[in-house]
mmCIF file of C-alpha atoms and ligand atoms in Angstrom:
data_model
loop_
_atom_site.group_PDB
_atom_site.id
_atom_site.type_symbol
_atom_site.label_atom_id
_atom_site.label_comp_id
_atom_site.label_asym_id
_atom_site.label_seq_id
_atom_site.Cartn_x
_atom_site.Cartn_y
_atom_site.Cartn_z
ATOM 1 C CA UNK A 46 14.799 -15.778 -6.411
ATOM 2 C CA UNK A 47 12.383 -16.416 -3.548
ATOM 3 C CA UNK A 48 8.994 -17.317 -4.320
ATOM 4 C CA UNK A 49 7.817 -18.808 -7.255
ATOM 5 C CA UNK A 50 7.008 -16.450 -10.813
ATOM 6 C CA UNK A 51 6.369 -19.641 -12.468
ATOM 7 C CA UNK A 52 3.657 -21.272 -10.822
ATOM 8 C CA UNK A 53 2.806 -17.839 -9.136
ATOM 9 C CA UNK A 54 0.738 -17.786 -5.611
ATOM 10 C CA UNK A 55 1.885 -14.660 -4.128
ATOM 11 C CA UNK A 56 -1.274 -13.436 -3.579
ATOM 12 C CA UNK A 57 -4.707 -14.685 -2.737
ATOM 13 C CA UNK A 58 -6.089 -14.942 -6.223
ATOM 14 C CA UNK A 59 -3.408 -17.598 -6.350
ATOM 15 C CA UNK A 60 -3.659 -18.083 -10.739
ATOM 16 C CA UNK A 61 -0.800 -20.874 -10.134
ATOM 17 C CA UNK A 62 0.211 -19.492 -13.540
ATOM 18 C CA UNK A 63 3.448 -18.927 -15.481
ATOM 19 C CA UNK A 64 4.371 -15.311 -15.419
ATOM 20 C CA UNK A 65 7.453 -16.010 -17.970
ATOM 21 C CA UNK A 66 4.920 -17.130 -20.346
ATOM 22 C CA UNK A 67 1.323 -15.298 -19.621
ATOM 23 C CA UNK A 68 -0.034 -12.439 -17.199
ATOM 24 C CA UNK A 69 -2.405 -13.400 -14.532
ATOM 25 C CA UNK A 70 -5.174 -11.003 -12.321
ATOM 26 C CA UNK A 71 -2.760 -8.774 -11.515
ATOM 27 C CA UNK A 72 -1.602 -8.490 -14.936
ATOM 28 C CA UNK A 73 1.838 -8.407 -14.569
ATOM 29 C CA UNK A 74 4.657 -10.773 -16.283
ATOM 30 C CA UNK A 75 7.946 -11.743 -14.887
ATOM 31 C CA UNK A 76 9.142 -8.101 -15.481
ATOM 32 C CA UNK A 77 9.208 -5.333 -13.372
ATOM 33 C CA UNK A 78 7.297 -2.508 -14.429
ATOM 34 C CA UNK A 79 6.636 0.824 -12.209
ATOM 35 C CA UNK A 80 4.809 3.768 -12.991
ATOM 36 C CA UNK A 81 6.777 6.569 -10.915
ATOM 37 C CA UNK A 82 9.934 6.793 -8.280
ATOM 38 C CA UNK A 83 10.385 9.752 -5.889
ATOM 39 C CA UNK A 84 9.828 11.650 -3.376
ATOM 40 C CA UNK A 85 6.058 12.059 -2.278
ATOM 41 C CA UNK A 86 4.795 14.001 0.565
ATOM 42 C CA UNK A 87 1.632 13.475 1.522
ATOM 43 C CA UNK A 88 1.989 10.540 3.024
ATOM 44 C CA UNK A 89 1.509 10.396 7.027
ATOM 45 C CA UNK A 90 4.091 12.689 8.986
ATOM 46 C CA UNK A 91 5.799 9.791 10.605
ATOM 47 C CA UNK A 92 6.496 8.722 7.081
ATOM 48 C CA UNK A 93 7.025 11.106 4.807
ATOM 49 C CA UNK A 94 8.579 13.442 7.088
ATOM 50 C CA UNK A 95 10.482 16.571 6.076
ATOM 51 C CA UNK A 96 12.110 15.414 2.661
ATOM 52 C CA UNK A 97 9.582 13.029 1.447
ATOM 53 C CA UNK A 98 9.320 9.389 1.247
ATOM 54 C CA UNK A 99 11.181 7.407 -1.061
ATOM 55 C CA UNK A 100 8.015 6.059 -3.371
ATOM 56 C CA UNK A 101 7.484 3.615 -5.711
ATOM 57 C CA UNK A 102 4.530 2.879 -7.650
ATOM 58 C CA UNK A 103 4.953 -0.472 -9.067
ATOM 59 C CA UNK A 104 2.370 -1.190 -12.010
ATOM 60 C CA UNK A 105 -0.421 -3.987 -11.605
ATOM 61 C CA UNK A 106 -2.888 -4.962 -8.654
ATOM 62 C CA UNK A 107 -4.309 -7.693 -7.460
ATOM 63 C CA UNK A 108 -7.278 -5.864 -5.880
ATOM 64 C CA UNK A 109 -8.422 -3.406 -8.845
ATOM 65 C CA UNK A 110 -10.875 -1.552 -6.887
ATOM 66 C CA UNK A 111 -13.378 0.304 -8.345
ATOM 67 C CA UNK A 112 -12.596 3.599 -6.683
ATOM 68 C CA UNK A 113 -8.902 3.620 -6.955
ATOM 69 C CA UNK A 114 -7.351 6.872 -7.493
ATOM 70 C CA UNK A 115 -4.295 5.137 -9.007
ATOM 71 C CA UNK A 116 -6.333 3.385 -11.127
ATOM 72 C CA UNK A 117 -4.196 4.074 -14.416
ATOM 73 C CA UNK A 118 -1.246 2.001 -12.945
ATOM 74 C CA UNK A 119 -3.212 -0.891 -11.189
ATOM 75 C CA UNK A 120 -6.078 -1.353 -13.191
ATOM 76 C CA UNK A 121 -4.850 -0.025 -16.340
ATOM 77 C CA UNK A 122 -1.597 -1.548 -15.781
ATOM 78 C CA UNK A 123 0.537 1.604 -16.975
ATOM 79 C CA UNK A 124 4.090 1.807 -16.091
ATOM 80 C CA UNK A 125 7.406 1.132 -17.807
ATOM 81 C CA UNK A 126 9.831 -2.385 -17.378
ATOM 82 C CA UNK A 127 12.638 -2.173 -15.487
ATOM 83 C CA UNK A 128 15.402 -4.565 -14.358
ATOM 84 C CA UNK A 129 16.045 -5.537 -11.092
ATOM 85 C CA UNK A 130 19.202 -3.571 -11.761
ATOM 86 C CA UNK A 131 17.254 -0.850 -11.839
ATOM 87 C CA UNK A 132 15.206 -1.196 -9.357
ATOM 88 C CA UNK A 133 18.154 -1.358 -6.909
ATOM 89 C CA UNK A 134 19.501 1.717 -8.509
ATOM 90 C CA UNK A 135 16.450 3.672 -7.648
ATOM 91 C CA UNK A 136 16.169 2.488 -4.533
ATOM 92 C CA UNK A 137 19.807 4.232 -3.948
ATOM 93 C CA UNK A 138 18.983 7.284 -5.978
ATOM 94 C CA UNK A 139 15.641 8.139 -4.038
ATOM 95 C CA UNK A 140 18.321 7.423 -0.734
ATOM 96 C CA UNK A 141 20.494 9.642 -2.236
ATOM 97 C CA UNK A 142 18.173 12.630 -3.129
ATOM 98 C CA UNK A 143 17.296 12.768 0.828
ATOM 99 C CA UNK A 144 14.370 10.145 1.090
ATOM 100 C CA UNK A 145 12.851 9.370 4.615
ATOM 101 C CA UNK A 146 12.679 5.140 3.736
ATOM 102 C CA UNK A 147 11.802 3.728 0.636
ATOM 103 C CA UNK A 148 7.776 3.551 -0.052
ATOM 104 C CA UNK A 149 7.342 0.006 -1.870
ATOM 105 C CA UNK A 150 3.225 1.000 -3.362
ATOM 106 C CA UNK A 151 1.131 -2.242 -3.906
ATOM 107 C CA UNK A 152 4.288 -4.500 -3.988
ATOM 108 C CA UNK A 153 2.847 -7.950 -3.548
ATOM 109 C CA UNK A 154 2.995 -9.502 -6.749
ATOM 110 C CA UNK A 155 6.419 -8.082 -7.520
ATOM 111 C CA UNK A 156 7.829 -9.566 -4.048
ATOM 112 C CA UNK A 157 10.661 -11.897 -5.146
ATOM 113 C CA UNK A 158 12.524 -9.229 -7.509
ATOM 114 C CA UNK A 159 11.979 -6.791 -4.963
ATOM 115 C CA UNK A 160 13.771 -8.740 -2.277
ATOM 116 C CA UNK A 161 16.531 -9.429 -5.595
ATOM 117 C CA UNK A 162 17.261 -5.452 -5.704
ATOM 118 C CA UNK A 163 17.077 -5.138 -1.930
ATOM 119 C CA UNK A 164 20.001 -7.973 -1.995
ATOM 120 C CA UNK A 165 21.665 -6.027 -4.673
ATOM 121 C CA UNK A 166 21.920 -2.564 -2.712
ATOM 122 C CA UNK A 167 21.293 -3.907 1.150
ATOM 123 C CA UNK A 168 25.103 -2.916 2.021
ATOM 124 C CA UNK A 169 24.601 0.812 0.579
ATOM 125 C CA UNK A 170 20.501 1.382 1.868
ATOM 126 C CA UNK A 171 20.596 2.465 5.648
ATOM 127 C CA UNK A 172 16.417 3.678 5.683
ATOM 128 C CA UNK A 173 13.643 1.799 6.341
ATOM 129 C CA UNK A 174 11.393 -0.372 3.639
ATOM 130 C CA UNK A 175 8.026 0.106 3.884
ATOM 131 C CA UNK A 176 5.951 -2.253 2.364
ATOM 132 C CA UNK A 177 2.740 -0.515 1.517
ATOM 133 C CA UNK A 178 -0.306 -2.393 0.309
ATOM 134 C CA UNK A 179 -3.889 -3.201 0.083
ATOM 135 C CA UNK A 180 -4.072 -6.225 2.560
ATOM 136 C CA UNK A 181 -5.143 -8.513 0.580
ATOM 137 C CA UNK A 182 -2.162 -10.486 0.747
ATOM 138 C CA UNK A 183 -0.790 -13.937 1.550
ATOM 139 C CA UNK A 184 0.819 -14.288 5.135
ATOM 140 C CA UNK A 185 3.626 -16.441 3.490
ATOM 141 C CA UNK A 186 4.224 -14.164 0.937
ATOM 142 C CA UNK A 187 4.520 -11.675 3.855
ATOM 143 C CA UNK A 188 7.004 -14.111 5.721
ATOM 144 C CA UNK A 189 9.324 -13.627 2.409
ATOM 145 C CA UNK A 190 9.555 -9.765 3.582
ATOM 146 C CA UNK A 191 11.129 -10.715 6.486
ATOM 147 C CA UNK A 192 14.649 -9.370 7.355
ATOM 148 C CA UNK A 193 13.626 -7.039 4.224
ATOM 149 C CA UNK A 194 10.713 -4.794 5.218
ATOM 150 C CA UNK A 195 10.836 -2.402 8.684
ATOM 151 C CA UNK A 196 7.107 -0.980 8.287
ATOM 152 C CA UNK A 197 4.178 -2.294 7.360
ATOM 153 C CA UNK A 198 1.524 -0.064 5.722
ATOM 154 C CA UNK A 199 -1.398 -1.924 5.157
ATOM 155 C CA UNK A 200 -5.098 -0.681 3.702
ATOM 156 C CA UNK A 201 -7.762 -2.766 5.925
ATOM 157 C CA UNK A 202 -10.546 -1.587 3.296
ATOM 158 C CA UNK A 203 -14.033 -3.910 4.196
ATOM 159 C CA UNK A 204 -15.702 -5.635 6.992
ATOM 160 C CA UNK A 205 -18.601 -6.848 4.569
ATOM 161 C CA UNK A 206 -17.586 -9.786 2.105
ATOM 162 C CA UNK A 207 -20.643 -7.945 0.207
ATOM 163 C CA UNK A 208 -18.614 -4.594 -0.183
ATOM 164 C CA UNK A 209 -15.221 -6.204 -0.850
ATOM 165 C CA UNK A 210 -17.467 -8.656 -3.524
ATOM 166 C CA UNK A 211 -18.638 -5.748 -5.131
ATOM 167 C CA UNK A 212 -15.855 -3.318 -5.254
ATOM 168 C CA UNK A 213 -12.923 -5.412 -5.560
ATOM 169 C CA UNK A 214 -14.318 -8.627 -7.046
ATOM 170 C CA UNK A 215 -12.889 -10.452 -3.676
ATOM 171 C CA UNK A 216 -15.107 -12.216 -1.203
ATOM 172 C CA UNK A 217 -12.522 -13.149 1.355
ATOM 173 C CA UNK A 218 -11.174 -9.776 1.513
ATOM 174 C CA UNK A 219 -11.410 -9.347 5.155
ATOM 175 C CA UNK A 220 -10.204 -12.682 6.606
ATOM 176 C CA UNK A 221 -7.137 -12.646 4.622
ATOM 177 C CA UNK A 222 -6.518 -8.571 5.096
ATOM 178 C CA UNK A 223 -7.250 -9.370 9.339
ATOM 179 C CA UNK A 224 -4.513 -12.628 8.973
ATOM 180 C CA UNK A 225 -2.191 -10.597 7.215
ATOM 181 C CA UNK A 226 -2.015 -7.611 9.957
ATOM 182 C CA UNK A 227 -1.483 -10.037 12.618
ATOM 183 C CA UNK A 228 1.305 -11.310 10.485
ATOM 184 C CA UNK A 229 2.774 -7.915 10.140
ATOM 185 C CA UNK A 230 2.540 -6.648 13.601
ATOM 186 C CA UNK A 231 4.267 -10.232 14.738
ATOM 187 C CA UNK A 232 7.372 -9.483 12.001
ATOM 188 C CA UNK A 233 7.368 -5.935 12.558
ATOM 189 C CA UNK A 234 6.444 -5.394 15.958
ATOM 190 C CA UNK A 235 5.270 -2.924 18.009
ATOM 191 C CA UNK A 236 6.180 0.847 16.625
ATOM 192 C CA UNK A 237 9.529 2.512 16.842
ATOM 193 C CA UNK A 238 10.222 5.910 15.938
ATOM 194 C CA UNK A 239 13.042 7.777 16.110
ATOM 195 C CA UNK A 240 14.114 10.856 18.169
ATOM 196 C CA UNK A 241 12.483 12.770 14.905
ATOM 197 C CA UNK A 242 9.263 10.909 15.050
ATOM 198 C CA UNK A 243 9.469 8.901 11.965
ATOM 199 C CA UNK A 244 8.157 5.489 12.060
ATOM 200 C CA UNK A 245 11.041 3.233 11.983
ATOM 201 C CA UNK A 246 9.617 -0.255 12.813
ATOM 202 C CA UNK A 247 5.953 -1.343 13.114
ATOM 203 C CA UNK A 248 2.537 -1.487 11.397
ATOM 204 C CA UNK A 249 0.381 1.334 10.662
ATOM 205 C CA UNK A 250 -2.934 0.438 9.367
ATOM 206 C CA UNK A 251 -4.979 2.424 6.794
ATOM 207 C CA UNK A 252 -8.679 2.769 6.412
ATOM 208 C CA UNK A 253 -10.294 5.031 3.905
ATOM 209 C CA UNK A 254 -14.129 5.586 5.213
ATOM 210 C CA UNK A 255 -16.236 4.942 2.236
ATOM 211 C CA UNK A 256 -19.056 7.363 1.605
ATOM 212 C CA UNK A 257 -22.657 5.053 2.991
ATOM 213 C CA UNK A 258 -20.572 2.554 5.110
ATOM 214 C CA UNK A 259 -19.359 3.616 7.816
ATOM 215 C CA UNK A 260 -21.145 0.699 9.848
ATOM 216 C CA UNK A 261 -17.973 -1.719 7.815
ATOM 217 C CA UNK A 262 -15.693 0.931 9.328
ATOM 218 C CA UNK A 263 -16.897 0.975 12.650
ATOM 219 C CA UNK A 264 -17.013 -3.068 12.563
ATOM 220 C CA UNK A 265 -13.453 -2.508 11.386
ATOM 221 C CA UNK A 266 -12.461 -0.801 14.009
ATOM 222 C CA UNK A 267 -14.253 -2.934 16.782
ATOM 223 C CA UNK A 268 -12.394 -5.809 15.542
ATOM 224 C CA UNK A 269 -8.922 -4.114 15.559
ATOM 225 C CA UNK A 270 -9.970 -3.231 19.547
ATOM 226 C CA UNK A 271 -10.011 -6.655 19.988
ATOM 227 C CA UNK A 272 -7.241 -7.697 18.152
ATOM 228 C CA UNK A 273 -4.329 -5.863 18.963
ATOM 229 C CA UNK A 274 -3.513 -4.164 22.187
ATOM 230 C CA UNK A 275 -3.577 -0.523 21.699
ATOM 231 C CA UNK A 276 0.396 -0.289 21.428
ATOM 232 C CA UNK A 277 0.512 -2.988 18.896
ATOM 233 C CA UNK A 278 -0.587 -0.741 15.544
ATOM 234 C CA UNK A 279 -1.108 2.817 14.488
ATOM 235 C CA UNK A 280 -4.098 3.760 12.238
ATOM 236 C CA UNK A 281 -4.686 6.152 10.044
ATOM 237 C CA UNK A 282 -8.211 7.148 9.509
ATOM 238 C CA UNK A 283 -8.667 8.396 5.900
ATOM 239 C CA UNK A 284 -11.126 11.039 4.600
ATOM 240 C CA UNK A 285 -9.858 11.823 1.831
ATOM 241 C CA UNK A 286 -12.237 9.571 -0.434
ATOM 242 C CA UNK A 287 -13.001 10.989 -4.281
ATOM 243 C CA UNK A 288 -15.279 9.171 -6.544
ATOM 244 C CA UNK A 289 -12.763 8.079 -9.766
ATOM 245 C CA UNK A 290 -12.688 5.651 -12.248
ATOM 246 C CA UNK A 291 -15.438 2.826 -11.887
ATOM 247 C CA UNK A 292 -16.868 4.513 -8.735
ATOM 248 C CA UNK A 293 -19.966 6.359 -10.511
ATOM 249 C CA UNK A 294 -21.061 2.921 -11.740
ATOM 250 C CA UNK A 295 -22.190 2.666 -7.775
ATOM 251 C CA UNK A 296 -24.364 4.931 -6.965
ATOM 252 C CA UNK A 297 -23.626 5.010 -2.930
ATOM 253 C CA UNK A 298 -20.255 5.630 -3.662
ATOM 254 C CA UNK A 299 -20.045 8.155 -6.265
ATOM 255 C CA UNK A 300 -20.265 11.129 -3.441
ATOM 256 C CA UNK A 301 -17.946 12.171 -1.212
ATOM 257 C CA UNK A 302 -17.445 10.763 2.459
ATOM 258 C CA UNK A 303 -19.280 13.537 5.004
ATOM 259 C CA UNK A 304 -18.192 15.099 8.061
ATOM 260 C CA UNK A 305 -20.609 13.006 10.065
ATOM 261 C CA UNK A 306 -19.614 9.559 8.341
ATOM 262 C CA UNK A 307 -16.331 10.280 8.982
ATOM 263 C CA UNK A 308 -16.380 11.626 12.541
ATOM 264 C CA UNK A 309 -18.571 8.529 13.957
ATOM 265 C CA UNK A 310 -15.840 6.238 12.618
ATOM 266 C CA UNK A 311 -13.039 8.266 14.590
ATOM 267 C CA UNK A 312 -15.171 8.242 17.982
ATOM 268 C CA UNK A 313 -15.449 4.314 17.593
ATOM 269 C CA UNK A 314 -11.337 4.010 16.736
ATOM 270 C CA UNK A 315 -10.913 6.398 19.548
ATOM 271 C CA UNK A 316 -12.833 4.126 22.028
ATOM 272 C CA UNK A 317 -9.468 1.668 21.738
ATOM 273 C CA UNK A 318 -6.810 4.674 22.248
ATOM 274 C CA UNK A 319 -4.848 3.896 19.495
ATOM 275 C CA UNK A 320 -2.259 6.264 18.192
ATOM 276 C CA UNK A 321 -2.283 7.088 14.656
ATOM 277 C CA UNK A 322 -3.413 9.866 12.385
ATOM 278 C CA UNK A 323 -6.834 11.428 11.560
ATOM 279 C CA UNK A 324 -6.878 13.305 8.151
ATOM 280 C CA UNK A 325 -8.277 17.117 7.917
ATOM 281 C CA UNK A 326 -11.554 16.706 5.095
ATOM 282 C CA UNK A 327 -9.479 19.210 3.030
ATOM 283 C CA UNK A 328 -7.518 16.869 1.522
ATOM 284 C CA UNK A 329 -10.448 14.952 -0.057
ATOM 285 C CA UNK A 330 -9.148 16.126 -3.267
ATOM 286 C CA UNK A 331 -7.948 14.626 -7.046
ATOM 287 C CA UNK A 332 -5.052 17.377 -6.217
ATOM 288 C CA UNK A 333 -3.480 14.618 -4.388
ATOM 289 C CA UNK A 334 -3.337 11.942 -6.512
ATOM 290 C CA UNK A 335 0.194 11.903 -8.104
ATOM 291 C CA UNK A 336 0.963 12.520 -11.277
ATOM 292 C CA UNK A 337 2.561 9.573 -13.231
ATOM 293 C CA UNK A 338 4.718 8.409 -15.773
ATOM 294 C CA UNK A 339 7.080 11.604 -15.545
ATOM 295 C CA UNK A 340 10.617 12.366 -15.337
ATOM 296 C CA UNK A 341 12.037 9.428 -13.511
ATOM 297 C CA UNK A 342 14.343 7.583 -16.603
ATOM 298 C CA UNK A 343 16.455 11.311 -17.109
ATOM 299 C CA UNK A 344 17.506 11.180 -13.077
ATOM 300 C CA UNK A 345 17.788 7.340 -13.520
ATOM 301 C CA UNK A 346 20.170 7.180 -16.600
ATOM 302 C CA UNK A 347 22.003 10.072 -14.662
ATOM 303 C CA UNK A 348 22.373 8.326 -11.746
ATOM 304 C CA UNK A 349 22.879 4.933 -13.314
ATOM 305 C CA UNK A 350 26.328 6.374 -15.275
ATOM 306 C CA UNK A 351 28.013 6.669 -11.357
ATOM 307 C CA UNK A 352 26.664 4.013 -9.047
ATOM 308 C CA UNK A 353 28.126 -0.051 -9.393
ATOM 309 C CA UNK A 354 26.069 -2.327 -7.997
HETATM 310 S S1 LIG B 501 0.505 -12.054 -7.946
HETATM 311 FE FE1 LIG B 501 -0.694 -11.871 -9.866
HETATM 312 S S2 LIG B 501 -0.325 -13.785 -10.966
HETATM 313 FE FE2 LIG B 501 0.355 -14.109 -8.854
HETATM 314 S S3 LIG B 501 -1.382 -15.025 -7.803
HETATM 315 FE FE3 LIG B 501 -1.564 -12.819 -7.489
HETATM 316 S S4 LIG B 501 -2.813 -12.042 -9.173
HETATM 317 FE FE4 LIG B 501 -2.156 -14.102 -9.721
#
C-alpha cells in the first residue's frame, strides 16, 4: 500500500500514529469508512455536468471546521466501513449508473486505500478522479495521487493564520493550502475540458467568502494573481455560506455572507481574469447540503452479486 497507516503523516497534523491500533485527529482507523456514494449535482457545471458526479463522502477530517455543513461525517465521524473491495466496486457502480468522474470528498487521510481500489478497477474506470479537499494537505501525500487523480478540487479557505487558528484549530493553514495548489496545478496542469465542457484535467480552486472577512478573501485572491498565470487554475467563488454546527459559537460568523461581501471579493478575483464560476446567492441554503447515510449498501450488494474485480 503506498504511504504509511502505521506511522501515519498523510496530512499536516502529522500524529505519526498507528491507525491499526488507535485513531488520530482525523479520527479515522485503518478502515475505510464513507458516509454516502452517488450521484450529486450541485457541484460546478464543468463537473457535475448533465448526469451528476460520481461522489464520495469518505468519513473523518483533518480540518473539522467549525462551520462545516458536512459536519456529521467529518467532525462527527459518521459513516459506515467498507473494504477496499468495496470501494472499487462503487467506484464502477457510480461509472456504471452514468457518473461524469468520480468525486473523491475530503480524501486525504484515506489516500493509500484509495489508490488500492483505483488499482483494483483502473482497467474498467475510463472518467476522471477528482480529488476534492480542504487544502490542508501534504504535497507528498499529493505526489502519491499522481498517475491516479485528473482534477484537483481544492478549498483555499484563509489568508489569516488567526481565522484558520480559530475555525479550524490550524495555524499554518495557508502556507501549506498555497504549497499544495502549486503542487496540484504542476501534476495536473493547466485545464482541459472536453468538447462537452467538463473539466477533464486541471485544478479548480474553491473559496467560500466567509460572512466579516472578506479582506482574507480578497488577500486570497491577490495572492493567487500572483501565483499562477491566469490559465493555470479555475476558481470558484462560493456564496453559498450557512451558519451550522459550531458556527453560532462565533458571533461574526453566525450570519449569512451579503451581497456586498461577496461582490467585492469577485471584482478583486476578476482583476486577474481567471475563468471559473461565480455562485447565484440563492443557493446559500441547508437545501443543499446532502443528505447522508441513505440507500447506498441495497445498490451496492446489487451491484456487488455481478461485477469481479
Ligand atoms: S491523516 Fe489522520 S492520523 Fe494521519 S496525520 Fe492526518 S490527522 Fe493524523
Amino acid at each position: 500500500m503506498k504511504g504509511s497507516l502505521e506511522n501515519c503523516r498523510l496530512c499536516p497534523r502529522e500524529c505519526g500514529i498507528n491507525r491499526y491500533e488507535r485513531t488520530g485527529y482525523c479520527g479515522e482507523g485503518a478502515n475505510i469508512r464513507i458516509a454516502r456514494a452517488d450521484l450529486h449535482f450541485w457541484e460546478e457545471p464543468c463537473i457535475s455536468g448533465k448526469n451528476g458526479s460520481g461522489t464520495v463522502f469518505f468519513s473523518g477530517c483533518a480540518l473539522k471546521c467549525r462551520f462545516c455543513q458536512n459536519y456529521e461525517i467529518s467532525a462527527e465521524n459518521k459513516g459506515f466501513e467498507i473494504s477496499v473491495k468495496q470501494l472499487a466496486t462503487i467506484f464502477l457502480m457510480l461509472q456504471s449508473k452514468g457518473a461524469e468522474n468520480i468525486n473523491l470528498v475530503n480524501p486525504t487521510h484515506f489516500v493509500p486505500q484509495i489508490i488500492s481500489a483505483l488499482e483494483l478497477c483502473r482497467n474498467r474506470l475510463n472518467i476522471p478522479v477528482v480529488y476534492n479537499c480542504g487544502g490542508y494537505e501534504k504535497t507528498e501525500t499529493l505526489e502519491l495521487m499522481r498517475g491516479y487523480a485528473d482534477i484537483f478540487l481544492p478549498d483555499l479557505k484563509y489568508y489569516s493564520n488567526k481565522l484558520s487558528s480559530e475555525y479550524s484549530k490550524a495555524d499554518d493553514y495557508f502556507e501549506k493550502s498555497l504549497k499544495a495548489v502549486i503542487k496540484m496545478r504542476e501534476i495536473a496542469g493547466k485545464p482541459q475540458f472536453d468538447k462537452h465542457g467538463m473539466l477533464k484535467k486541471g485544478v479548480m480552486i474553491r473559496h467560500l467568502v466567509l460572512p466579516n472577512h472578506r479582506r482574507d478573501s480578497i488577500e486570497i485572491m491577490k495572492i493567487l494573481g500572483r501565483v499562477f498565470e491566469k490559465d493555470d487554475i479555475l476558481i470558484s467563488l462560493m456564496s453559498q455560506y450557512t451558519p451550522v454546527y459550531k458556527a453560532f459559537q462565533h458571533k461574526e460568523i453566525s450570519r449569512r455572507t451579503t451581497t456586498f461581501e461577496y461582490e467585492s471579493v469577485v471584482r478583486e478575483a476578476e482583476k486577474y481574469e481567471f475563468e471559473g464560476y461565480i455562485q447565484q446567492k440563492s443557493s446559500a441554503d441547508t437545501a443543499f447540503i446532502p443528505e447522508f447515510f441513505d440507500y447506498l449498501y441495497f445498490d451496492l450488494l446489487n451491484f456487488t452479486a455481478d461485477t469481479d474485480l
